[in-house]
Coordinates of C-alpha atoms and ligand atoms in Angstrom, one line a residue:
X15 CA 8.4 -14.6 -41.8
X16 CA 6.4 -11.5 -40.8
X17 CA 8.3 -8.2 -41.4
X18 CA 9.6 -6.5 -38.1
X19 CA 7.5 -3.4 -38.7
X20 CA 4.3 -5.5 -38.8
X21 CA 5.1 -7.2 -35.5
X22 CA 3.6 -6.1 -32.2
X23 CA 5.4 -3.9 -29.7
X24 CA 4.4 -5.8 -26.6
X25 CA 3.3 -9.3 -25.8
X26 CA 0.6 -9.5 -23.0
X27 CA -0.2 -12.6 -21.0
X28 CA -3.2 -12.7 -18.6
X29 CA -6.4 -10.9 -19.6
X30 CA -8.3 -10.8 -16.4
X31 CA -9.8 -7.5 -15.3
X32 CA -6.4 -5.8 -14.6
X33 CA -4.7 -7.4 -17.7
X34 CA -7.5 -6.4 -20.1
X35 CA -7.5 -2.8 -18.9
X36 CA -3.7 -2.5 -19.1
X37 CA -3.9 -3.8 -22.7
X38 CA -6.6 -1.2 -23.6
X39 CA -4.5 1.5 -21.9
X40 CA -1.4 0.4 -23.9
X41 CA -3.4 0.4 -27.1
X42 CA -4.8 3.9 -26.4
X43 CA -1.2 5.1 -26.1
X44 CA -0.2 3.8 -29.5
X45 CA 1.3 0.4 -28.7
X46 CA 0.4 -2.7 -30.6
X47 CA -0.2 -5.8 -28.5
X48 CA -0.1 -9.5 -29.1
X49 CA -2.4 -10.9 -26.4
X50 CA -2.7 -14.4 -24.9
X51 CA -4.7 -16.0 -22.1
X52 CA -5.3 -19.7 -21.3
X53 CA -9.0 -18.7 -21.6
X54 CA -9.5 -17.9 -25.2
X55 CA -12.7 -16.1 -24.5
X56 CA -10.8 -13.5 -22.5
X57 CA -8.6 -12.8 -25.6
X58 CA -11.7 -12.3 -27.8
X59 CA -13.4 -10.1 -25.2
X60 CA -10.3 -7.8 -25.0
X61 CA -10.2 -7.5 -28.9
X62 CA -13.9 -6.8 -29.1
X63 CA -13.8 -4.2 -26.4
X64 CA -10.8 -2.5 -28.0
X65 CA -12.5 -2.4 -31.4
X66 CA -15.6 -1.0 -29.9
X67 CA -13.9 1.7 -27.9
X68 CA -11.5 2.5 -30.7
X69 CA -14.4 2.7 -33.1
X70 CA -12.3 1.4 -35.9
X71 CA -11.2 -1.8 -37.6
X72 CA -7.5 -1.0 -36.9
X73 CA -6.0 -4.0 -35.2
X74 CA -4.3 -2.7 -32.1
X75 CA -4.7 -6.0 -30.2
X76 CA -3.9 -9.2 -31.9
X77 CA -5.1 -12.4 -30.4
X78 CA -2.8 -15.4 -29.9
X79 CA -3.7 -19.0 -29.1
X80 CA -0.4 -20.2 -27.8
X81 CA 2.9 -19.0 -26.2
X82 CA 4.7 -19.9 -29.4
X83 CA 2.3 -17.8 -31.5
X84 CA 2.7 -14.9 -29.1
X85 CA 6.5 -14.9 -29.4
X86 CA 6.2 -15.1 -33.2
X87 CA 4.1 -12.0 -33.3
X88 CA 6.6 -9.8 -31.4
X89 CA 9.4 -7.5 -32.4
X90 CA 12.8 -8.7 -31.2
X91 CA 14.0 -8.6 -28.5
X92 CA 10.6 -9.5 -27.1
X93 CA 8.9 -7.4 -24.4
X94 CA 6.3 -9.4 -22.6
X95 CA 4.0 -8.2 -19.8
X96 CA 2.5 -10.7 -17.3
X97 CA -0.7 -10.0 -15.5
X98 CA -1.3 -13.3 -13.7
X99 CA -1.9 -14.1 -10.1
X100 CA 1.1 -13.9 -7.8
X101 CA 2.9 -17.2 -6.9
X102 CA 2.8 -20.4 -8.9
X103 CA 1.2 -18.9 -12.1
X104 CA 4.3 -16.7 -12.6
X105 CA 6.5 -19.7 -12.7
X106 CA 4.1 -21.7 -14.9
X107 CA 4.0 -18.9 -17.5
X108 CA 7.8 -18.5 -17.2
X109 CA 8.3 -22.2 -17.9
X110 CA 5.9 -22.1 -20.8
X111 CA 7.7 -19.2 -22.3
X112 CA 11.0 -21.1 -22.0
X113 CA 9.3 -24.1 -23.8
X114 CA 8.1 -21.7 -26.5
X115 CA 11.7 -20.5 -27.2
X116 CA 12.0 -17.2 -25.3
X117 CA 15.5 -15.7 -25.7
X118 CA 18.0 -14.5 -23.0
X119 CA 17.7 -10.9 -24.1
X120 CA 13.9 -10.9 -24.0
X121 CA 12.2 -9.1 -21.2
X122 CA 9.3 -10.4 -19.1
X123 CA 7.6 -8.0 -16.7
X124 CA 5.7 -9.4 -13.7
X125 CA 3.0 -6.8 -12.8
X126 CA 1.3 -8.9 -10.1
X127 CA 1.7 -8.5 -6.3
X128 CA 4.5 -11.1 -6.1
X129 CA 6.2 -11.6 -2.8
X130 CA 9.4 -9.6 -3.2
X131 CA 11.8 -12.4 -2.2
X132 CA 10.1 -14.7 -4.8
X133 CA 11.0 -12.0 -7.4
X134 CA 14.6 -11.9 -6.3
X135 CA 14.8 -15.7 -6.6
X136 CA 13.0 -15.7 -9.9
X137 CA 15.4 -13.1 -11.4
X138 CA 18.2 -15.4 -10.6
X139 CA 16.5 -18.6 -11.6
X140 CA 15.5 -17.4 -15.1
X141 CA 18.6 -15.2 -15.8
X142 CA 19.9 -17.6 -18.5
X143 CA 16.5 -17.8 -20.2
X144 CA 15.2 -14.2 -20.2
X145 CA 15.4 -11.0 -18.2
X146 CA 12.8 -11.0 -15.4
X147 CA 11.7 -7.5 -14.5
X148 CA 9.1 -6.6 -12.0
X149 CA 6.7 -3.7 -11.9
X150 CA 3.8 -3.9 -9.5
X151 CA 0.7 -2.0 -10.6
X152 CA -1.6 -0.1 -8.2
X153 CA -4.9 1.5 -9.0
X154 CA -7.3 -1.4 -9.5
X155 CA -9.4 -1.7 -12.6
X156 CA -9.8 1.9 -13.3
X157 CA -6.1 2.7 -12.7
X158 CA -5.1 0.0 -15.1
X159 CA -7.4 1.4 -17.7
X160 CA -6.7 5.1 -17.4
X161 CA -3.4 5.4 -15.6
X162 CA -2.0 3.4 -12.7
X163 CA 0.9 4.0 -10.4
X164 CA 3.8 1.6 -11.5
X165 CA 6.7 0.5 -9.3
X166 CA 9.4 -0.9 -11.6
X167 CA 12.5 -2.7 -10.5
X168 CA 15.2 -5.0 -11.9
X169 CA 17.7 -4.8 -14.7
X170 CA 18.5 -1.1 -15.5
X171 CA 18.9 -2.1 -19.2
X172 CA 15.4 -3.5 -19.2
X173 CA 14.2 -0.3 -17.7
X174 CA 15.6 1.7 -20.6
X175 CA 13.2 -0.3 -22.9
X176 CA 10.2 -0.2 -20.6
X177 CA 10.5 3.4 -19.4
X178 CA 8.8 5.2 -22.4
X179 CA 6.0 2.7 -22.4
X180 CA 5.4 2.9 -18.6
X181 CA 5.6 6.7 -18.7
X182 CA 3.0 6.8 -21.4
X183 CA 0.4 4.6 -19.6
X184 CA 1.0 5.8 -16.0
X185 CA -1.2 8.3 -14.2
X186 CA 0.0 11.8 -14.5
X187 CA 0.1 14.7 -12.0
X188 CA 0.2 18.4 -12.7
X189 CA 3.8 19.6 -12.3
X190 CA 2.7 22.8 -10.6
X191 CA 0.0 21.6 -8.2
X192 CA 1.0 18.0 -7.7
X193 CA -2.7 17.0 -8.3
X194 CA -3.8 14.2 -10.6
X195 CA -4.5 15.0 -14.2
X196 CA -8.0 13.6 -15.1
X197 CA -8.2 10.9 -17.7
X198 CA -11.3 8.8 -17.8
X199 CA -12.4 8.1 -21.3
X200 CA -11.3 5.5 -23.8
X201 CA -9.1 7.0 -26.5
X202 CA -8.1 9.9 -24.2
X203 CA -4.4 10.1 -23.4
X204 CA -2.3 12.5 -21.4
X205 CA 1.1 13.5 -22.6
X206 CA 1.8 16.3 -20.1
X207 CA 2.5 16.2 -16.4
X208 CA 4.7 14.0 -14.2
X209 CA 4.1 10.2 -14.8
X210 CA 3.5 8.1 -11.7
X211 CA 6.3 5.7 -12.3
X212 CA 10.0 5.8 -11.4
X213 CA 12.7 3.2 -11.3
X214 CA 12.8 1.9 -7.8
X215 CA 15.9 -0.3 -7.6
X216 CA 17.3 -3.9 -8.1
X217 CA 15.1 -7.0 -8.4
X218 CA 12.5 -7.2 -5.6
X219 CA 12.8 -3.5 -4.5
X220 CA 9.7 -2.6 -6.5
X221 CA 7.6 -5.4 -5.2
X222 CA 8.8 -4.5 -1.6
X223 CA 7.7 -0.9 -2.1
X224 CA 4.3 -2.1 -3.5
X225 CA 3.9 -4.4 -0.6
X226 CA 4.4 -1.5 1.8
X227 CA 2.0 0.6 -0.3
X228 CA -0.6 -2.1 0.4
X229 CA 0.3 -2.2 4.1
X230 CA -0.4 1.5 4.2
X231 CA -3.6 0.9 2.2
X232 CA -4.7 -1.6 4.9
X233 CA -4.0 0.9 7.6
X234 CA -5.7 3.8 5.8
X235 CA -8.8 1.7 5.2
X236 CA -8.9 0.4 8.7
X237 CA -8.7 3.9 10.4
X238 CA -11.6 5.1 8.1
X239 CA -13.6 2.0 9.1
X240 CA -13.0 2.6 12.8
X241 CA -14.1 6.2 12.4
X242 CA -17.3 5.0 10.7
X243 CA -17.8 2.4 13.5
X244 CA -17.5 5.1 16.2
X245 CA -19.9 7.4 14.4
X246 CA -22.4 4.6 13.8
X247 CA -22.3 3.0 17.3
X248 CA -21.0 5.7 19.6
X249 CA -23.0 8.7 18.2
X250 CA -25.8 6.6 16.6
X251 CA -25.5 8.4 13.3
X252 CA -27.1 6.9 10.2
X253 CA -25.2 6.0 7.0
X254 CA -26.2 9.2 5.2
X255 CA -25.0 11.4 8.1
X256 CA -21.7 9.6 8.2
X257 CA -21.3 9.9 4.4
X258 CA -22.0 13.7 4.9
X259 CA -19.2 13.9 7.5
X260 CA -16.7 12.0 5.4
X261 CA -17.6 14.1 2.4
X262 CA -16.7 17.2 4.4
X263 CA -13.5 15.6 5.7
X264 CA -12.6 14.8 2.1
X265 CA -12.2 18.5 1.5
X266 CA -9.4 19.0 4.0
X267 CA -6.1 17.3 4.7
X268 CA -7.9 13.9 4.6
X269 CA -8.7 14.4 0.9
X270 CA -8.0 11.0 -0.6
X271 CA -9.3 8.3 -3.0
X272 CA -10.1 6.0 -0.1
X273 CA -12.1 8.6 1.7
X274 CA -13.9 9.5 -1.6
X275 CA -14.9 5.8 -2.3
X276 CA -16.0 5.3 1.3
X277 CA -18.5 8.1 0.8
X278 CA -19.7 6.4 -2.4
X279 CA -20.0 3.0 -0.7
X280 CA -21.9 4.6 2.2
X281 CA -24.4 6.3 -0.1
X282 CA -25.1 3.3 -2.2
X283 CA -28.7 2.0 -1.7
X284 CA -30.3 -1.3 -2.8
X285 CA -33.4 -1.1 -5.1
X286 CA -35.4 -1.3 -1.8
X287 CA -33.6 1.8 -0.6
X288 CA -31.6 0.1 2.1
X289 CA -28.0 1.3 2.5
X290 CA -26.0 -1.5 0.9
X291 CA -23.2 -1.2 3.5
X292 CA -25.8 -2.4 6.2
X293 CA -26.2 -5.6 4.2
X294 CA -22.5 -6.4 3.6
X295 CA -21.3 -9.2 5.9
X296 CA -18.6 -7.8 8.3
X297 CA -15.9 -10.4 7.5
X298 CA -12.9 -8.9 5.7
X299 CA -10.9 -10.7 3.0
X300 CA -7.2 -10.4 2.4
X301 CA -4.8 -11.6 -0.2
X302 CA -1.7 -11.3 1.9
X303 CA 0.2 -8.1 1.1
X304 CA -0.8 -6.5 4.4
X305 CA 0.3 -9.5 6.3
X306 CA 3.7 -9.6 4.5
X307 CA 4.2 -5.9 5.4
X308 CA 3.5 -6.6 9.1
X309 CA 5.8 -9.7 9.0
X310 CA 8.5 -7.7 7.3
X311 CA 8.2 -4.9 9.9
X312 CA 8.8 -7.4 12.7
X313 CA 11.7 -9.0 10.8
X314 CA 13.6 -5.8 10.1
X315 CA 12.6 -4.3 13.5
X316 CA 10.8 -1.2 12.1
X317 CA 7.6 -0.8 14.3
X318 CA 4.4 -0.6 12.2
X319 CA 1.6 -1.0 14.7
X320 CA -1.0 0.8 12.7
X321 CA -0.4 -1.4 9.7
X322 CA -0.2 -4.6 11.8
X323 CA -3.3 -3.7 13.8
X324 CA -5.1 -3.3 10.5
X325 CA -4.2 -6.8 9.6
X326 CA -5.3 -8.0 13.0
X327 CA -8.6 -6.2 12.5
X328 CA -9.2 -8.2 9.3
X329 CA -8.5 -11.4 11.1
X330 CA -10.6 -10.4 14.1
X331 CA -13.5 -9.7 11.7
X332 CA -13.3 -13.2 10.4
X333 CA -14.2 -14.7 13.8
X334 CA -17.9 -13.8 13.1
X335 CA -19.6 -16.6 14.9
X336 CA -17.3 -16.3 18.0
X337 CA -18.1 -12.6 18.2
X338 CA -21.8 -13.3 17.9
X339 CA -21.5 -15.8 20.7
X340 CA -19.5 -13.5 22.9
X341 CA -21.6 -10.3 22.5
X342 CA -24.4 -11.2 25.0
X343 CA -21.8 -12.8 27.4
X344 CA -19.3 -10.0 27.8
X345 CA -20.1 -6.6 29.3
X346 CA -19.4 -3.2 27.8
X347 CA -20.2 0.3 29.0
X348 CA -23.7 1.7 29.1
X349 CA -24.6 3.6 26.0
X350 CA -24.3 7.4 26.6
X351 CA -26.4 10.0 24.9
X352 CA -24.7 13.2 23.8
X353 CA -25.9 16.7 23.2
X354 CA -25.4 18.0 19.7
X355 CA -22.6 20.3 21.0
X356 CA -20.8 17.3 22.5
X357 CA -21.4 15.4 19.2
X358 CA -19.9 18.2 17.1
X359 CA -16.9 18.5 19.4
X360 CA -16.4 14.7 19.3
X361 CA -16.6 14.6 15.5
X362 CA -13.9 17.3 15.2
X363 CA -11.7 15.3 17.6
X364 CA -12.3 12.2 15.6
X365 CA -11.3 14.0 12.4
X366 CA -8.0 15.0 14.1
X367 CA -7.5 11.5 15.4
X368 CA -7.9 10.1 11.9
X369 CA -5.5 12.7 10.4
X370 CA -2.8 12.0 13.1
X371 CA -3.2 8.2 12.7
X372 CA -2.8 8.6 9.0
X373 CA 0.4 10.4 9.4
X374 CA 1.6 7.6 11.7
X375 CA 0.7 4.9 9.2
X376 CA 2.6 6.6 6.4
X377 CA 5.5 7.3 8.8
X378 CA 5.6 3.6 9.7
X379 CA 5.5 2.5 6.0
X380 CA 8.3 4.9 5.0
X381 CA 10.5 4.0 8.0
X382 CA 10.0 0.3 7.2
X383 CA 11.2 0.9 3.6
X384 CA 14.2 2.8 5.0
X385 CA 15.1 0.0 7.3
X386 CA 14.6 -2.6 4.5
X387 CA 16.8 -0.4 2.3
X388 CA 19.7 -0.7 4.8
X389 CA 19.1 -4.4 5.3
X390 CA 19.1 -5.3 1.6
X391 CA 21.6 -2.7 0.3
X392 CA 19.1 -0.8 -1.9
X393 CA 19.2 2.9 -2.5
X394 CA 15.6 4.0 -2.5
X395 CA 14.5 7.5 -3.4
X396 CA 11.7 8.2 -0.9
X397 CA 10.7 11.6 -2.5
X398 CA 10.1 9.7 -5.8
X399 CA 8.2 6.9 -4.1
X400 CA 5.8 9.5 -2.5
X401 CA 5.6 11.3 -5.9
X402 CA 4.5 8.2 -7.8
X403 CA 1.8 7.5 -5.2
X404 CA 0.3 11.0 -5.7
X405 CA -2.0 9.6 -8.5
X406 CA -3.1 6.3 -10.0
X407 CA -2.7 4.2 -6.9
X408 CA -5.2 3.2 -4.2
X409 CA -3.6 5.4 -1.5
X410 CA -3.4 8.5 -3.7
X411 CA -4.1 11.6 -1.6
X412 CA -3.3 15.2 -1.4
X413 CA -1.2 14.3 1.6
X414 CA 1.3 12.5 -0.6
X415 CA 2.5 15.9 -1.8
X416 CA 3.5 16.9 1.8
X417 CA 5.4 13.6 2.1
X418 CA 7.2 14.3 -1.2
X419 CA 8.1 17.8 0.1
X420 CA 9.4 16.3 3.4
X421 CA 11.8 14.0 1.6
X422 CA 12.8 16.7 -0.8
X423 CA 13.7 18.8 2.1
X424 CA 15.7 16.0 3.7
X425 CA 16.4 12.8 1.7
X426 CA 17.8 11.1 4.8
X427 CA 14.8 11.9 7.0
X428 CA 14.6 9.0 9.4
X429 CA 10.9 9.3 10.2
X430 CA 8.2 11.6 8.8
X431 CA 6.9 12.5 12.3
X432 CA 10.1 14.5 13.0
X433 CA 9.8 16.5 9.7
X434 CA 8.9 20.1 10.6
X435 CA 5.6 20.0 8.7
X436 CA 4.3 16.7 10.1
X437 CA 5.6 17.4 13.7
X438 CA 3.6 20.6 13.6
X439 CA 0.4 18.8 12.4
X440 CA 0.9 16.2 15.2
X441 CA 1.6 18.8 17.8
X442 CA -1.5 20.9 16.9
X443 CA -3.8 17.9 16.9
X444 CA -2.5 15.6 19.6
X445 CA -4.8 16.8 22.3
X446 CA -7.9 16.3 20.2
X447 CA -6.6 12.9 19.2
X448 CA -6.2 11.9 22.9
X449 CA -9.7 13.1 23.7
X450 CA -11.1 11.1 20.8
X451 CA -9.3 7.9 21.9
X452 CA -10.3 8.4 25.5
X453 CA -14.0 8.8 24.5
X454 CA -13.8 5.8 22.1
X455 CA -12.4 3.7 24.9
X456 CA -15.2 4.8 27.3
X457 CA -17.7 4.0 24.6
X458 CA -16.3 0.4 24.4
X459 CA -15.8 0.6 20.6
X460 CA -12.8 -1.2 19.2
X461 CA -10.4 1.2 17.4
X462 CA -7.1 -0.7 17.5
X463 CA -5.6 1.2 14.6
X464 CA -6.5 4.7 15.8
X465 CA -5.4 4.0 19.4
X466 CA -2.2 2.0 18.5
X467 CA -1.2 5.0 16.3
X468 CA -1.5 7.3 19.4
X469 CA 0.6 4.8 21.3
X470 CA 3.2 4.8 18.5
X471 CA 3.3 8.6 18.6
X472 CA 3.7 8.6 22.3
X473 CA 6.5 6.0 22.2
X474 CA 8.3 7.8 19.5
X475 CA 8.3 11.1 21.4
X476 CA 9.4 9.5 24.7
X477 CA 13.1 9.8 25.3
X478 CA 13.1 7.2 28.2
X479 CA 11.0 4.1 27.8
X480 CA 10.6 1.4 30.4
X481 CA 13.0 -0.9 28.6
X482 CA 15.4 -0.3 31.5
X483 CA 13.2 -2.5 33.7
X484 CA 12.8 -5.0 30.9
X485 CA 16.6 -5.3 30.6
X486 CA 16.8 -5.9 34.3
X487 CA 14.2 -8.7 34.0
X488 CA 16.1 -10.3 31.2
X489 CA 19.3 -10.1 33.1
X490 CA 17.6 -11.7 36.2
X491 CA 16.4 -14.8 34.5
X492 CA 18.7 -15.2 31.6
X493 CA 21.9 -13.3 32.4
X494 CA 21.3 -11.4 29.2
X495 CA 23.3 -8.3 30.5
X496 CA 22.6 -4.6 30.2
X497 CA 24.3 -1.3 29.4
X498 CA 24.4 1.6 31.9
X499 CA 23.7 5.2 31.2
X500 CA 26.3 6.2 33.8
X501 CA 29.1 4.2 32.2
X502 CA 30.9 3.9 28.9
X503 CA 28.6 3.1 25.9
X504 CA 28.8 -0.5 24.8
X505 CA 30.1 -1.9 28.1
X506 CA 27.9 -4.8 29.4
X507 CA 26.9 -5.5 33.0
X508 CA 25.4 -8.4 34.8
X509 CA 24.0 -8.7 38.4
X510 CA 24.9 -12.0 40.2
X511 CA 21.3 -12.3 41.2
X512 CA 21.7 -15.8 42.8
X513 CA 24.4 -14.7 45.2
X514 CA 24.1 -13.1 48.6
X515 CA 25.6 -9.7 47.7
X516 CA 24.0 -9.5 44.2
X517 CA 27.2 -7.8 42.9
X518 CA 27.1 -5.9 39.6
X519 CA 29.9 -7.1 37.4
X520 CA 31.3 -5.8 34.1
X521 CA 31.3 -8.5 31.5
Ligands
6PG24 C1 -3.7 -1.8 -5.6 C2 -4.4 -2.8 -4.6 C3 -4.4 -4.1 -5.2 C4 -5.4 -5.1 -4.6 C5 -5.0 -5.6 -3.2 C6 -6.1 -6.0 -2.4 O1 -2.8 -1.2 -5.2 O2 -4.2 -1.7 -6.7 O3 -3.7 -2.8 -3.4 O4 -3.1 -4.6 -5.2 O5 -6.6 -4.6 -4.6 O6 -4.2 -6.7 -3.5 O7 -5.6 -6.6 -1.3 P1 -6.5 -7.4 -0.3 O8 -7.3 -8.4 -1.1 O9 -5.5 -8.1 0.5 O10 -7.3 -6.4 0.4

């Protein structure tokens, strides 16, 4: 029997890129880890890398060759982190842990992008075997290594055990400025600042919030790509010129990780000095989280057209051969040439269109979470959610501080676009946004996310929409009834369309 104090703090299963980096991050922060992967070489690779980076023989990561060995190397009650693909693998590992003798007070944290309803079902399914906790991780490889954003949810008791560990390894922001605190070297740790993790709510809530994070990520990426497309095709700018514009935009309200990496991708050249981006096939991949967000927005009735359009854009891109076939068959406008003055004005309008669309994408994501909160009886803290996205995650941006401020001013804010700060931003930029969309339309360049954002904005600021006619149509063919603005609220009416006098009757 190994003594308790010689046992490891954390068991870790799944040493892919994310898993290995989370292990190294945990080790840097003083935790000892018993690590297991079905591929033994991944275990060895993690141990070797940790020794190299740590520059010492201290064993911070202990390799295990079975689930049973992993459990035997852990302090009780066991705390186990899973970094395995979402779906079946989570259940396979859970069953293996049960087979290996996991105990009901042991905690298993699923850090993958699991579908939130699966997480709710799993918590229930395994509750007599162990405590399933979920905590999605955002930030990719680098985030996992030097500080991700973590979205934990599930048993509040489990959170009391996990919290100090999560707060240690999460990205940190400066309390005064709200800006990320830099950490980028092995061995370096940050013990000051606000950690980018906060308890989100009951089982599934954290995975829901991460799903919406990814939906916003899809939207944010797509609007940047549409701006790139317009600059490339509409203004005939080269990759370097576009990178210069994006770099400049990254110094203002659009300052974000996604903008920063877009500049890097655009500047990257092959050994033959060809911009790499020109050689990348224009077919987008997707693992499903954006689609889940779009589906959920339809299910709960919270419109998220920018996010949904971003998912469509990925699907559209996958029809490569159809698009190649259609290009010579279908007509677009003649290409226009612009003076440099016109170009500059257009570029400024495009910047404003991007900024306003970004506001709409986040407004949609937060409103969706608000709607889901009501639907599922959660109590989400939106200021905290915005706070933990300020650093570490893929959508990290200066902008997230303004969202934090908006929800701190009004925790019940129904939609970001009616917050004073954001309303002002939209009001000041809406004309430029319209001009950009009008020009893009005349250029014949697809920009579904930018233009559907404008339509979202216009719908949201329109007190009377044409749904009155729609209700009339529904009543005509299906006797679906309607309410009247000149009568008592809640009273239903129907027109006897098939009769001579077409009388309006109260139902
Ligand atoms: C993150 C990312 C991460 C992953 C996405 C990519 O927050 O770190 O969102 O979760 O990179 O799953 O999703 P797609 O493959 O669907 O683009």
